[in-house]
PDB file as gemmi writes it, atoms N, CA and C in Angstrom:
CRYST1    1.000    1.000    1.000  90.00  90.00  90.00 P 1                      
ATOM      1  N   MET A   1     -48.350 -87.255-131.705  1.00  0.00           N  
ATOM      2  CA  MET A   1     -49.243 -88.134-131.948  1.00  0.00           C  
ATOM      3  C   MET A   1     -48.863 -89.122-132.614  1.00  0.00           C  
ATOM      4  N   TRP A   2     -49.271 -90.430-132.666  1.00  0.00           N  
ATOM      5  CA  TRP A   2     -49.188 -91.458-133.366  1.00  0.00           C  
ATOM      6  C   TRP A   2     -49.885 -91.280-134.868  1.00  0.00           C  
ATOM      7  N   ASN A   3     -49.214 -91.126-135.916  1.00  0.00           N  
ATOM      8  CA  ASN A   3     -50.026 -91.233-137.068  1.00  0.00           C  
ATOM      9  C   ASN A   3     -49.373 -91.908-138.218  1.00  0.00           C  
ATOM     10  N   LEU A   4     -50.158 -92.875-138.618  1.00  0.00           N  
ATOM     11  CA  LEU A   4     -50.005 -93.849-139.445  1.00  0.00           C  
ATOM     12  C   LEU A   4     -50.810 -93.597-140.624  1.00  0.00           C  
ATOM     13  N   SER A   5     -50.346 -93.895-141.885  1.00  0.00           N  
ATOM     14  CA  SER A   5     -51.280 -93.859-143.104  1.00  0.00           C  
ATOM     15  C   SER A   5     -51.553 -95.216-143.115  1.00  0.00           C  
ATOM     16  N   GLU A   6     -52.772 -95.494-143.913  1.00  0.00           N  
ATOM     17  CA  GLU A   6     -53.529 -96.528-144.143  1.00  0.00           C  
ATOM     18  C   GLU A   6     -52.561 -97.498-144.791  1.00  0.00           C  
ATOM     19  N   LYS A   7     -51.770 -97.104-145.566  1.00  0.00           N  
ATOM     20  CA  LYS A   7     -50.870 -98.297-146.138  1.00  0.00           C  
ATOM     21  C   LYS A   7     -49.924 -98.748-145.344  1.00  0.00           C  
ATOM     22  N   GLU A   8     -49.577 -98.038-144.242  1.00  0.00           N  
ATOM     23  CA  GLU A   8     -48.703 -98.526-143.339  1.00  0.00           C  
ATOM     24  C   GLU A   8     -49.124 -99.658-142.136  1.00  0.00           C  
ATOM     25  N   ILE A   9     -50.271 -99.947-142.461  1.00  0.00           N  
ATOM     26  CA  ILE A   9     -51.236-100.817-141.455  1.00  0.00           C  
ATOM     27  C   ILE A   9     -51.486-102.207-141.955  1.00  0.00           C  
ATOM     28  N   PRO A  10     -50.828-103.104-142.462  1.00  0.00           N  
ATOM     29  CA  PRO A  10     -51.290-104.179-143.059  1.00  0.00           C  
ATOM     30  C   PRO A  10     -52.204-105.004-142.294  1.00  0.00           C  
ATOM     31  N   LYS A  11     -53.066-105.910-142.898  1.00  0.00           N  
ATOM     32  CA  LYS A  11     -54.230-106.518-142.148  1.00  0.00           C  
ATOM     33  C   LYS A  11     -53.364-107.471-141.057  1.00  0.00           C  
ATOM     34  N   SER A  12     -52.710-108.100-141.227  1.00  0.00           N  
ATOM     35  CA  SER A  12     -51.943-109.056-140.519  1.00  0.00           C  
ATOM     36  C   SER A  12     -51.136-108.362-139.347  1.00  0.00           C  
ATOM     37  N   ASN A  13     -50.962-107.190-139.673  1.00  0.00           N  
ATOM     38  CA  ASN A  13     -49.958-106.602-138.286  1.00  0.00           C  
ATOM     39  C   ASN A  13     -50.708-105.348-137.397  1.00  0.00           C  
ATOM     40  N   ILE A  14     -52.056-105.539-137.419  1.00  0.00           N  
ATOM     41  CA  ILE A  14     -52.569-104.679-136.370  1.00  0.00           C  
ATOM     42  C   ILE A  14     -52.179-104.852-135.068  1.00  0.00           C  
ATOM     43  N   PHE A  15     -52.017-105.946-134.459  1.00  0.00           N  
ATOM     44  CA  PHE A  15     -51.747-106.380-133.165  1.00  0.00           C  
ATOM     45  C   PHE A  15     -50.438-105.828-133.082  1.00  0.00           C  
ATOM     46  N   GLU A  16     -49.496-106.047-133.855  1.00  0.00           N  
ATOM     47  CA  GLU A  16     -48.283-105.341-133.715  1.00  0.00           C  
ATOM     48  C   GLU A  16     -48.057-103.660-133.515  1.00  0.00           C  
ATOM     49  N   VAL A  17     -48.964-102.933-134.300  1.00  0.00           N  
ATOM     50  CA  VAL A  17     -49.204-101.636-134.355  1.00  0.00           C  
ATOM     51  C   VAL A  17     -49.914-101.171-133.443  1.00  0.00           C  
ATOM     52  N   LEU A  18     -50.795-102.079-132.705  1.00  0.00           N  
ATOM     53  CA  LEU A  18     -51.196-101.555-131.560  1.00  0.00           C  
ATOM     54  C   LEU A  18     -50.227-101.660-130.268  1.00  0.00           C  
ATOM     55  N   ARG A  19     -49.355-102.721-130.293  1.00  0.00           N  
ATOM     56  CA  ARG A  19     -48.370-102.845-129.244  1.00  0.00           C  
ATOM     57  C   ARG A  19     -47.461-102.018-129.349  1.00  0.00           C  
ATOM     58  N   GLN A  20     -46.842-101.503-130.584  1.00  0.00           N  
ATOM     59  CA  GLN A  20     -46.155-100.087-130.507  1.00  0.00           C  
ATOM     60  C   GLN A  20     -46.555 -98.800-130.247  1.00  0.00           C  
ATOM     61  N   LEU A  21     -48.096 -98.730-130.243  1.00  0.00           N  
ATOM     62  CA  LEU A  21     -48.618 -97.343-129.596  1.00  0.00           C  
ATOM     63  C   LEU A  21     -48.475 -97.536-128.102  1.00  0.00           C  
ATOM     64  N   ARG A  22     -48.820 -98.657-127.813  1.00  0.00           N  
ATOM     65  CA  ARG A  22     -48.938 -98.864-126.113  1.00  0.00           C  
ATOM     66  C   ARG A  22     -47.629 -98.782-125.673  1.00  0.00           C  
ATOM     67  N   LYS A  23     -46.477 -99.208-126.275  1.00  0.00           N  
ATOM     68  CA  LYS A  23     -45.156 -99.057-126.021  1.00  0.00           C  
ATOM     69  C   LYS A  23     -44.779 -97.644-125.938  1.00  0.00           C  
ATOM     70  N   LYS A  24     -45.311 -96.736-126.668  1.00  0.00           N  
ATOM     71  CA  LYS A  24     -44.970 -95.410-127.072  1.00  0.00           C  
ATOM     72  C   LYS A  24     -45.909 -94.706-125.737  1.00  0.00           C  
ATOM     73  N   ILE A  25     -46.784 -94.854-125.687  1.00  0.00           N  
ATOM     74  CA  ILE A  25     -47.738 -94.205-124.561  1.00  0.00           C  
ATOM     75  C   ILE A  25     -46.925 -94.447-123.253  1.00  0.00           C  
ATOM     76  N   ALA A  26     -46.477 -95.824-123.155  1.00  0.00           N  
ATOM     77  CA  ALA A  26     -45.560 -96.238-121.724  1.00  0.00           C  
ATOM     78  C   ALA A  26     -44.624 -95.568-121.466  1.00  0.00           C  
ATOM     79  N   THR A  27     -43.702 -95.199-122.651  1.00  0.00           N  
ATOM     80  CA  THR A  27     -42.544 -94.729-122.420  1.00  0.00           C  
ATOM     81  C   THR A  27     -42.818 -93.317-122.045  1.00  0.00           C  
ATOM     82  N   GLU A  28     -43.783 -92.494-122.914  1.00  0.00           N  
ATOM     83  CA  GLU A  28     -44.230 -91.124-122.582  1.00  0.00           C  
ATOM     84  C   GLU A  28     -44.610 -90.723-121.195  1.00  0.00           C  
ATOM     85  N   GLU A  29     -45.147 -91.852-120.373  1.00  0.00           N  
ATOM     86  CA  GLU A  29     -45.711 -91.837-119.118  1.00  0.00           C  
ATOM     87  C   GLU A  29     -44.842 -92.369-118.086  1.00  0.00           C  
ATOM     88  N   GLY A  30     -43.701 -92.994-118.566  1.00  0.00           N  
ATOM     89  CA  GLY A  30     -43.226 -93.758-117.690  1.00  0.00           C  
ATOM     90  C   GLY A  30     -43.528 -94.802-116.794  1.00  0.00           C  
ATOM     91  N   LEU A  31     -44.351 -95.517-117.782  1.00  0.00           N  
ATOM     92  CA  LEU A  31     -44.961 -96.903-117.003  1.00  0.00           C  
ATOM     93  C   LEU A  31     -44.945 -98.064-117.768  1.00  0.00           C  
ATOM     94  N   PRO A  32     -44.932 -99.237-117.173  1.00  0.00           N  
ATOM     95  CA  PRO A  32     -44.968-100.762-117.691  1.00  0.00           C  
ATOM     96  C   PRO A  32     -45.971-100.620-119.155  1.00  0.00           C  
ATOM     97  N   PRO A  33     -45.811-101.040-120.014  1.00  0.00           N  
ATOM     98  CA  PRO A  33     -46.761-101.271-121.181  1.00  0.00           C  
ATOM     99  C   PRO A  33     -47.984-101.876-120.443  1.00  0.00           C  
ATOM    100  N   TYR A  34     -47.993-103.105-119.876  1.00  0.00           N  
ATOM    101  CA  TYR A  34     -49.033-103.948-119.354  1.00  0.00           C  
ATOM    102  C   TYR A  34     -50.285-102.737-118.401  1.00  0.00           C  
ATOM    103  N   ILE A  35     -49.601-101.724-117.783  1.00  0.00           N  
ATOM    104  CA  ILE A  35     -50.460-100.823-117.292  1.00  0.00           C  
ATOM    105  C   ILE A  35     -51.388 -99.978-118.109  1.00  0.00           C  
ATOM    106  N   ILE A  36     -50.931 -99.661-119.320  1.00  0.00           N  
ATOM    107  CA  ILE A  36     -51.747 -99.131-120.234  1.00  0.00           C  
ATOM    108  C   ILE A  36     -52.669 -99.996-120.757  1.00  0.00           C  
ATOM    109  N   PHE A  37     -52.326-101.302-121.399  1.00  0.00           N  
ATOM    110  CA  PHE A  37     -53.521-102.213-121.612  1.00  0.00           C  
ATOM    111  C   PHE A  37     -52.464-103.802-121.627  1.00  0.00           C  
ATOM    112  N   HIS A  38     -53.335-104.589-121.153  1.00  0.00           N  
ATOM    113  CA  HIS A  38     -52.649-106.033-121.336  1.00  0.00           C  
ATOM    114  C   HIS A  38     -52.950-106.207-122.935  1.00  0.00           C  
ATOM    115  N   ASP A  39     -51.826-107.414-123.302  1.00  0.00           N  
ATOM    116  CA  ASP A  39     -51.766-107.984-124.454  1.00  0.00           C  
ATOM    117  C   ASP A  39     -53.015-108.399-124.650  1.00  0.00           C  
ATOM    118  N   SER A  40     -53.837-108.981-123.868  1.00  0.00           N  
ATOM    119  CA  SER A  40     -55.362-109.711-124.116  1.00  0.00           C  
ATOM    120  C   SER A  40     -56.217-108.690-124.464  1.00  0.00           C  
ATOM    121  N   THR A  41     -56.064-107.473-124.054  1.00  0.00           N  
ATOM    122  CA  THR A  41     -57.068-106.297-124.537  1.00  0.00           C  
ATOM    123  C   THR A  41     -56.648-105.840-126.079  1.00  0.00           C  
ATOM    124  N   LEU A  42     -55.437-105.913-126.267  1.00  0.00           N  
ATOM    125  CA  LEU A  42     -55.154-105.647-127.728  1.00  0.00           C  
ATOM    126  C   LEU A  42     -55.288-106.453-128.585  1.00  0.00           C  
ATOM    127  N   LEU A  43     -55.238-107.807-128.086  1.00  0.00           N  
ATOM    128  CA  LEU A  43     -55.720-109.079-129.236  1.00  0.00           C  
ATOM    129  C   LEU A  43     -57.177-108.771-129.482  1.00  0.00           C  
ATOM    130  N   GLU A  44     -57.930-108.195-128.210  1.00  0.00           N  
ATOM    131  CA  GLU A  44     -59.378-108.318-128.456  1.00  0.00           C  
ATOM    132  C   GLU A  44     -59.644-107.115-129.424  1.00  0.00           C  
ATOM    133  N   MET A  45     -58.776-106.148-129.391  1.00  0.00           N  
ATOM    134  CA  MET A  45     -58.907-105.112-130.394  1.00  0.00           C  
ATOM    135  C   MET A  45     -58.680-105.122-131.752  1.00  0.00           C  
ATOM    136  N   ALA A  46     -57.645-105.841-131.769  1.00  0.00           N  
ATOM    137  CA  ALA A  46     -57.677-106.346-133.086  1.00  0.00           C  
ATOM    138  C   ALA A  46     -58.285-107.393-133.727  1.00  0.00           C  
ATOM    139  N   ASP A  47     -58.906-108.022-132.966  1.00  0.00           N  
ATOM    140  CA  ASP A  47     -60.025-109.087-133.209  1.00  0.00           C  
ATOM    141  C   ASP A  47     -61.218-108.622-133.466  1.00  0.00           C  
ATOM    142  N   LEU A  48     -61.778-107.421-132.632  1.00  0.00           N  
ATOM    143  CA  LEU A  48     -63.184-106.910-132.841  1.00  0.00           C  
ATOM    144  C   LEU A  48     -62.860-105.575-134.082  1.00  0.00           C  
ATOM    145  N   LEU A  49     -62.045-104.919-133.836  1.00  0.00           N  
ATOM    146  CA  LEU A  49     -61.596-103.662-134.494  1.00  0.00           C  
ATOM    147  C   LEU A  49     -62.911-102.586-134.092  1.00  0.00           C  
ATOM    148  N   PRO A  50     -62.628-102.330-132.935  1.00  0.00           N  
ATOM    149  CA  PRO A  50     -63.813-101.275-132.460  1.00  0.00           C  
ATOM    150  C   PRO A  50     -63.205-100.067-133.199  1.00  0.00           C  
ATOM    151  N   THR A  51     -64.284 -99.060-133.533  1.00  0.00           N  
ATOM    152  CA  THR A  51     -64.042 -97.793-134.326  1.00  0.00           C  
ATOM    153  C   THR A  51     -64.776 -96.663-133.540  1.00  0.00           C  
ATOM    154  N   ASN A  52     -65.469 -96.970-132.439  1.00  0.00           N  
ATOM    155  CA  ASN A  52     -66.078 -95.409-131.891  1.00  0.00           C  
ATOM    156  C   ASN A  52     -65.820 -95.959-130.327  1.00  0.00           C  
ATOM    157  N   ARG A  53     -66.474 -95.085-129.408  1.00  0.00           N  
ATOM    158  CA  ARG A  53     -66.390 -95.186-127.996  1.00  0.00           C  
ATOM    159  C   ARG A  53     -67.238 -96.526-127.725  1.00  0.00           C  
ATOM    160  N   LEU A  54     -68.216 -96.528-127.932  1.00  0.00           N  
ATOM    161  CA  LEU A  54     -69.304 -97.637-127.477  1.00  0.00           C  
ATOM    162  C   LEU A  54     -68.613 -99.012-127.704  1.00  0.00           C  
ATOM    163  N   GLU A  55     -68.048 -99.078-129.047  1.00  0.00           N  
ATOM    164  CA  GLU A  55     -67.388-100.365-129.284  1.00  0.00           C  
ATOM    165  C   GLU A  55     -66.103-100.541-128.614  1.00  0.00           C  
ATOM    166  N   MET A  56     -65.465 -99.445-128.175  1.00  0.00           N  
ATOM    167  CA  MET A  56     -64.403 -99.679-127.362  1.00  0.00           C  
ATOM    168  C   MET A  56     -64.488-100.045-126.171  1.00  0.00           C  
ATOM    169  N   MET A  57     -65.888 -99.621-125.427  1.00  0.00           N  
ATOM    170  CA  MET A  57     -66.160 -99.971-124.117  1.00  0.00           C  
ATOM    171  C   MET A  57     -66.582-101.260-123.941  1.00  0.00           C  
ATOM    172  N   VAL A  58     -66.584-101.991-124.893  1.00  0.00           N  
ATOM    173  CA  VAL A  58     -67.025-103.483-125.040  1.00  0.00           C  
ATOM    174  C   VAL A  58     -65.708-104.085-124.584  1.00  0.00           C  
ATOM    175  N   ILE A  59     -64.703-103.660-124.922  1.00  0.00           N  
ATOM    176  CA  ILE A  59     -63.497-104.730-125.063  1.00  0.00           C  
ATOM    177  C   ILE A  59     -62.927-104.641-123.434  1.00  0.00           C  
ATOM    178  N   SER A  60     -62.574-105.907-123.057  1.00  0.00           N  
ATOM    179  CA  SER A  60     -62.256-106.287-121.927  1.00  0.00           C  
ATOM    180  C   SER A  60     -60.929-105.679-121.323  1.00  0.00           C  
ATOM    181  N   GLY A  61     -60.786-105.024-120.418  1.00  0.00           N  
ATOM    182  CA  GLY A  61     -59.635-104.099-119.806  1.00  0.00           C  
ATOM    183  C   GLY A  61     -60.000-102.581-120.061  1.00  0.00           C  
ATOM    184  N   MET A  62     -61.152-102.201-120.984  1.00  0.00           N  
ATOM    185  CA  MET A  62     -61.109-100.896-121.085  1.00  0.00           C  
ATOM    186  C   MET A  62     -61.968-100.428-120.162  1.00  0.00           C  
ATOM    187  N   SER A  63     -61.735 -99.271-119.563  1.00  0.00           N  
ATOM    188  CA  SER A  63     -62.628 -98.382-118.625  1.00  0.00           C  
ATOM    189  C   SER A  63     -62.711 -97.006-119.225  1.00  0.00           C  
ATOM    190  N   ASN A  64     -63.861 -96.463-118.400  1.00  0.00           N  
ATOM    191  CA  ASN A  64     -63.807 -94.850-118.864  1.00  0.00           C  
ATOM    192  C   ASN A  64     -62.766 -93.976-118.908  1.00  0.00           C  
ATOM    193  N   ILE A  65     -61.791 -94.265-117.663  1.00  0.00           N  
ATOM    194  CA  ILE A  65     -60.486 -93.716-117.374  1.00  0.00           C  
ATOM    195  C   ILE A  65     -59.783 -94.033-118.508  1.00  0.00           C  
ATOM    196  N   LYS A  66     -59.404 -95.296-118.684  1.00  0.00           N  
ATOM    197  CA  LYS A  66     -58.346 -95.660-119.631  1.00  0.00           C  
ATOM    198  C   LYS A  66     -58.772 -95.186-121.025  1.00  0.00           C  
ATOM    199  N   TYR A  67     -60.239 -95.224-121.594  1.00  0.00           N  
ATOM    200  CA  TYR A  67     -60.716 -94.743-122.672  1.00  0.00           C  
ATOM    201  C   TYR A  67     -60.172 -93.044-122.954  1.00  0.00           C  
ATOM    202  N   SER A  68     -60.628 -92.624-121.856  1.00  0.00           N  
ATOM    203  CA  SER A  68     -60.258 -91.056-121.725  1.00  0.00           C  
ATOM    204  C   SER A  68     -58.861 -90.882-121.890  1.00  0.00           C  
ATOM    205  N   LYS A  69     -57.844 -91.553-121.246  1.00  0.00           N  
ATOM    206  CA  LYS A  69     -56.492 -91.467-121.445  1.00  0.00           C  
ATOM    207  C   LYS A  69     -55.748 -91.772-122.591  1.00  0.00           C  
ATOM    208  N   TYR A  70     -56.089 -93.261-122.964  1.00  0.00           N  
ATOM    209  CA  TYR A  70     -55.821 -93.680-124.163  1.00  0.00           C  
ATOM    210  C   TYR A  70     -56.603 -94.028-125.249  1.00  0.00           C  
ATOM    211  N   GLY A  71     -58.010 -94.123-125.314  1.00  0.00           N  
ATOM    212  CA  GLY A  71     -58.986 -95.058-126.170  1.00  0.00           C  
ATOM    213  C   GLY A  71     -58.903 -94.238-127.615  1.00  0.00           C  
ATOM    214  N   HIS A  72     -58.914 -92.905-127.456  1.00  0.00           N  
ATOM    215  CA  HIS A  72     -58.882 -92.042-128.869  1.00  0.00           C  
ATOM    216  C   HIS A  72     -57.596 -92.357-129.619  1.00  0.00           C  
ATOM    217  N   ARG A  73     -56.431 -92.769-129.152  1.00  0.00           N  
ATOM    218  CA  ARG A  73     -55.220 -92.985-129.894  1.00  0.00           C  
ATOM    219  C   ARG A  73     -55.256 -94.556-130.426  1.00  0.00           C  
ATOM    220  N   PHE A  74     -56.052 -95.435-129.789  1.00  0.00           N  
ATOM    221  CA  PHE A  74     -56.121 -96.550-130.240  1.00  0.00           C  
ATOM    222  C   PHE A  74     -57.166 -96.687-131.541  1.00  0.00           C  
ATOM    223  N   GLU A  75     -58.153 -95.967-130.987  1.00  0.00           N  
ATOM    224  CA  GLU A  75     -59.328 -96.138-131.792  1.00  0.00           C  
ATOM    225  C   GLU A  75     -59.161 -95.307-133.179  1.00  0.00           C  
ATOM    226  N   LYS A  76     -58.198 -94.595-133.399  1.00  0.00           N  
ATOM    227  CA  LYS A  76     -57.635 -93.790-134.581  1.00  0.00           C  
ATOM    228  C   LYS A  76     -57.004 -94.941-135.321  1.00  0.00           C  
ATOM    229  N   ILE A  77     -55.942 -95.547-134.697  1.00  0.00           N  
ATOM    230  CA  ILE A  77     -55.294 -97.018-135.632  1.00  0.00           C  
ATOM    231  C   ILE A  77     -56.387 -97.732-135.941  1.00  0.00           C  
ATOM    232  N   LEU A  78     -57.362 -98.190-135.029  1.00  0.00           N  
ATOM    233  CA  LEU A  78     -58.378 -99.159-135.656  1.00  0.00           C  
ATOM    234  C   LEU A  78     -59.403 -98.755-136.596  1.00  0.00           C  
ATOM    235  N   GLN A  79     -59.546 -97.416-136.880  1.00  0.00           N  
ATOM    236  CA  GLN A  79     -60.393 -96.617-137.789  1.00  0.00           C  
ATOM    237  C   GLN A  79     -59.773 -96.706-139.182  1.00  0.00           C  
ATOM    238  N   ASP A  80     -58.523 -96.191-138.823  1.00  0.00           N  
ATOM    239  CA  ASP A  80     -57.655 -96.396-140.420  1.00  0.00           C  
ATOM    240  C   ASP A  80     -57.333 -97.704-140.891  1.00  0.00           C  
ATOM    241  N   HIS A  81     -57.293 -98.901-139.851  1.00  0.00           N  
ATOM    242  CA  HIS A  81     -57.141-100.133-140.480  1.00  0.00           C  
ATOM    243  C   HIS A  81     -58.567-100.550-140.985  1.00  0.00           C  
ATOM    244  N   SER A  82     -59.612-100.225-140.123  1.00  0.00           N  
ATOM    245  CA  SER A  82     -60.791-100.534-140.974  1.00  0.00           C  
ATOM    246  C   SER A  82     -61.085-100.286-142.184  1.00  0.00           C  
ATOM    247  N   LYS A  83     -60.501 -99.036-142.437  1.00  0.00           N  
ATOM    248  CA  LYS A  83     -60.806 -98.654-143.739  1.00  0.00           C  
ATOM    249  C   LYS A  83     -60.032 -99.090-144.883  1.00  0.00           C  
ATOM    250  N   VAL A  84     -58.852 -99.872-144.510  1.00  0.00           N  
ATOM    251  CA  VAL A  84     -57.862-100.514-145.205  1.00  0.00           C  
ATOM    252  C   VAL A  84     -58.515-101.777-145.590  1.00  0.00           C  
ATOM    253  N   ILE A  85     -59.062-102.337-144.354  1.00  0.00           N  
ATOM    254  CA  ILE A  85     -59.789-103.701-144.638  1.00  0.00           C  
ATOM    255  C   ILE A  85     -60.967-103.730-145.763  1.00  0.00           C  
ATOM    256  N   GLY A  86     -61.723-102.426-145.306  1.00  0.00           N  
ATOM    257  CA  GLY A  86     -62.811-102.344-146.100  1.00  0.00           C  
ATOM    258  C   GLY A  86     -62.430-102.131-147.707  1.00  0.00           C  
ATOM    259  N   GLU A  87     -61.609-101.472-147.797  1.00  0.00           N  
ATOM    260  CA  GLU A  87     -61.075-101.152-149.227  1.00  0.00           C  
ATOM    261  C   GLU A  87     -60.768-102.605-149.886  1.00  0.00           C  
ATOM    262  N   GLU A  88     -59.803-103.129-149.011  1.00  0.00           N  
ATOM    263  CA  GLU A  88     -59.481-104.681-149.647  1.00  0.00           C  
ATOM    264  C   GLU A  88     -60.650-105.709-150.093  1.00  0.00           C  
ATOM    265  N   ILE A  89     -61.506-105.663-149.224  1.00  0.00           N  
ATOM    266  CA  ILE A  89     -62.966-106.507-149.260  1.00  0.00           C  
ATOM    267  C   ILE A  89     -63.487-105.796-150.383  1.00  0.00           C  
ATOM    268  N   LYS A  90     -63.620-104.606-150.498  1.00  0.00           N  
ATOM    269  CA  LYS A  90     -64.484-103.966-151.748  1.00  0.00           C  
ATOM    270  C   LYS A  90     -63.836-104.310-153.044  1.00  0.00           C  
ATOM    271  N   ASN A  91     -62.454-104.354-153.012  1.00  0.00           N  
ATOM    272  CA  ASN A  91     -61.701-104.474-154.346  1.00  0.00           C  
ATOM    273  C   ASN A  91     -61.897-106.357-154.811  1.00  0.00           C  
ATOM    274  N   LYS A  92     -61.631-106.935-153.601  1.00  0.00           N  
ATOM    275  CA  LYS A  92     -62.072-108.396-153.836  1.00  0.00           C  
ATOM    276  C   LYS A  92     -63.156-108.701-154.413  1.00  0.00           C  
ATOM    277  N   LEU A  93     -64.300-108.193-153.777  1.00  0.00           N  
ATOM    278  CA  LEU A  93     -65.636-108.625-154.265  1.00  0.00           C  
ATOM    279  C   LEU A  93     -65.837-107.922-155.472  1.00  0.00           C  
ATOM    280  N   ASP A  94     -65.414-106.669-155.933  1.00  0.00           N  
ATOM    281  CA  ASP A  94     -65.486-106.155-157.197  1.00  0.00           C  
ATOM    282  C   ASP A  94     -64.708-107.284-158.311  1.00  0.00           C  
ATOM    283  N   ALA A  95     -63.662-107.505-158.232  1.00  0.00           N  
ATOM    284  CA  ALA A  95     -62.928-108.875-159.005  1.00  0.00           C  
ATOM    285  C   ALA A  95     -63.852-109.774-159.018  1.00  0.00           C  
ATOM    286  N   PHE A  96     -64.380-110.188-157.896  1.00  0.00           N  
ATOM    287  CA  PHE A  96     -65.177-111.557-157.783  1.00  0.00           C  
ATOM    288  C   PHE A  96     -66.180-111.188-158.831  1.00  0.00           C  
ATOM    289  N   ILE A  97     -66.936-110.025-158.535  1.00  0.00           N  
ATOM    290  CA  ILE A  97     -68.131-109.946-159.464  1.00  0.00           C  
ATOM    291  C   ILE A  97     -67.780-109.746-161.029  1.00  0.00           C  
ATOM    292  N   GLN A  98     -66.617-109.442-161.374  1.00  0.00           N  
ATOM    293  CA  GLN A  98     -66.406-109.104-162.633  1.00  0.00           C  
ATOM    294  C   GLN A  98     -66.118-110.351-163.508  1.00  0.00           C  
ATOM    295  N   ASP A  99     -65.928-111.601-162.845  1.00  0.00           N  
ATOM    296  CA  ASP A  99     -65.800-113.057-163.031  1.00  0.00           C  
ATOM    297  C   ASP A  99     -66.815-113.226-164.019  1.00  0.00           C  
ATOM    298  N   GLU A 100     -66.594-113.812-165.280  1.00  0.00           N  
ATOM    299  CA  GLU A 100     -67.441-114.169-165.919  1.00  0.00           C  
ATOM    300  C   GLU A 100     -68.555-115.148-165.452  1.00  0.00           C  
ATOM    301  N   LYS A 101     -68.198-116.298-165.039  1.00  0.00           N  
ATOM    302  CA  LYS A 101     -69.087-117.155-164.463  1.00  0.00           C  
ATOM    303  C   LYS A 101     -69.963-116.662-163.526  1.00  0.00           C  
ATOM    304  N   ILE A 102     -69.428-115.606-162.612  1.00  0.00           N  
ATOM    305  CA  ILE A 102     -70.280-115.140-161.730  1.00  0.00           C  
ATOM    306  C   ILE A 102     -71.287-114.194-162.252  1.00  0.00           C  
ATOM    307  N   LYS A 103     -70.868-113.428-163.319  1.00  0.00           N  
ATOM    308  CA  LYS A 103     -71.866-112.581-164.058  1.00  0.00           C  
ATOM    309  C   LYS A 103     -72.970-113.345-164.826  1.00  0.00           C  
ATOM    310  N   GLU A 104     -72.746-114.762-165.130  1.00  0.00           N  
ATOM    311  CA  GLU A 104     -73.679-115.591-165.865  1.00  0.00           C  
ATOM    312  C   GLU A 104     -74.571-115.949-164.678  1.00  0.00           C  
ATOM    313  N   TYR A 105     -74.147-116.227-163.406  1.00  0.00           N  
ATOM    314  CA  TYR A 105     -74.874-116.674-162.328  1.00  0.00           C  
ATOM    315  C   TYR A 105     -75.783-115.745-161.808  1.00  0.00           C  
ATOM    316  N   ILE A 106     -75.145-114.551-161.597  1.00  0.00           N  
ATOM    317  CA  ILE A 106     -76.036-113.274-161.315  1.00  0.00           C  
ATOM    318  C   ILE A 106     -77.112-113.239-162.125  1.00  0.00           C  
ATOM    319  N   GLN A 107     -76.738-113.105-163.362  1.00  0.00           N  
ATOM    320  CA  GLN A 107     -77.928-112.747-164.384  1.00  0.00           C  
ATOM    321  C   GLN A 107     -79.054-113.989-164.610  1.00  0.00           C  
ATOM    322  N   GLU A 108     -78.510-115.322-164.308  1.00  0.00           N  
ATOM    323  CA  GLU A 108     -79.590-116.457-164.081  1.00  0.00           C  
ATOM    324  C   GLU A 108     -80.426-116.014-162.740  1.00  0.00           C  
ATOM    325  N   LEU A 109     -79.843-115.708-161.859  1.00  0.00           N  
ATOM    326  CA  LEU A 109     -80.757-115.265-160.597  1.00  0.00           C  
ATOM    327  C   LEU A 109     -81.790-114.300-160.840  1.00  0.00           C  
ATOM    328  N   LYS A 110     -81.345-113.241-161.686  1.00  0.00           N  
ATOM    329  CA  LYS A 110     -82.308-112.176-162.070  1.00  0.00           C  
ATOM    330  C   LYS A 110     -83.421-112.376-162.744  1.00  0.00           C  
ATOM    331  N   ASN A 111     -83.130-113.763-163.587  1.00  0.00           N  
ATOM    332  CA  ASN A 111     -84.192-114.143-164.388  1.00  0.00           C  
ATOM    333  C   ASN A 111     -85.218-114.921-163.858  1.00  0.00           C  
TER     334      ASN A 111                                                      
END                                                                             
């Protein structure tokens, strides 16, 4: 199974991580990588970051058969990536809110 810790999936690298997983699956099955998913499908996954079956099924190139065979492995990578992104956004937001000028502005809004 393809296991990556959250720290191993940098924000700008998710497409490459998806490509690596596709190559691994293709090698396991003795198929060309594009049979698993086309680059355009991986790019859409990297852009939309689907994290469940319903969201995955919206991706162009995803079918019930492909989801059943491969989708859960890609979904796990995307879920882990989404957690990392969520933490990055939360940390940036927390830092932003701690800025004194922002604190003053928020206080003004409350009054």
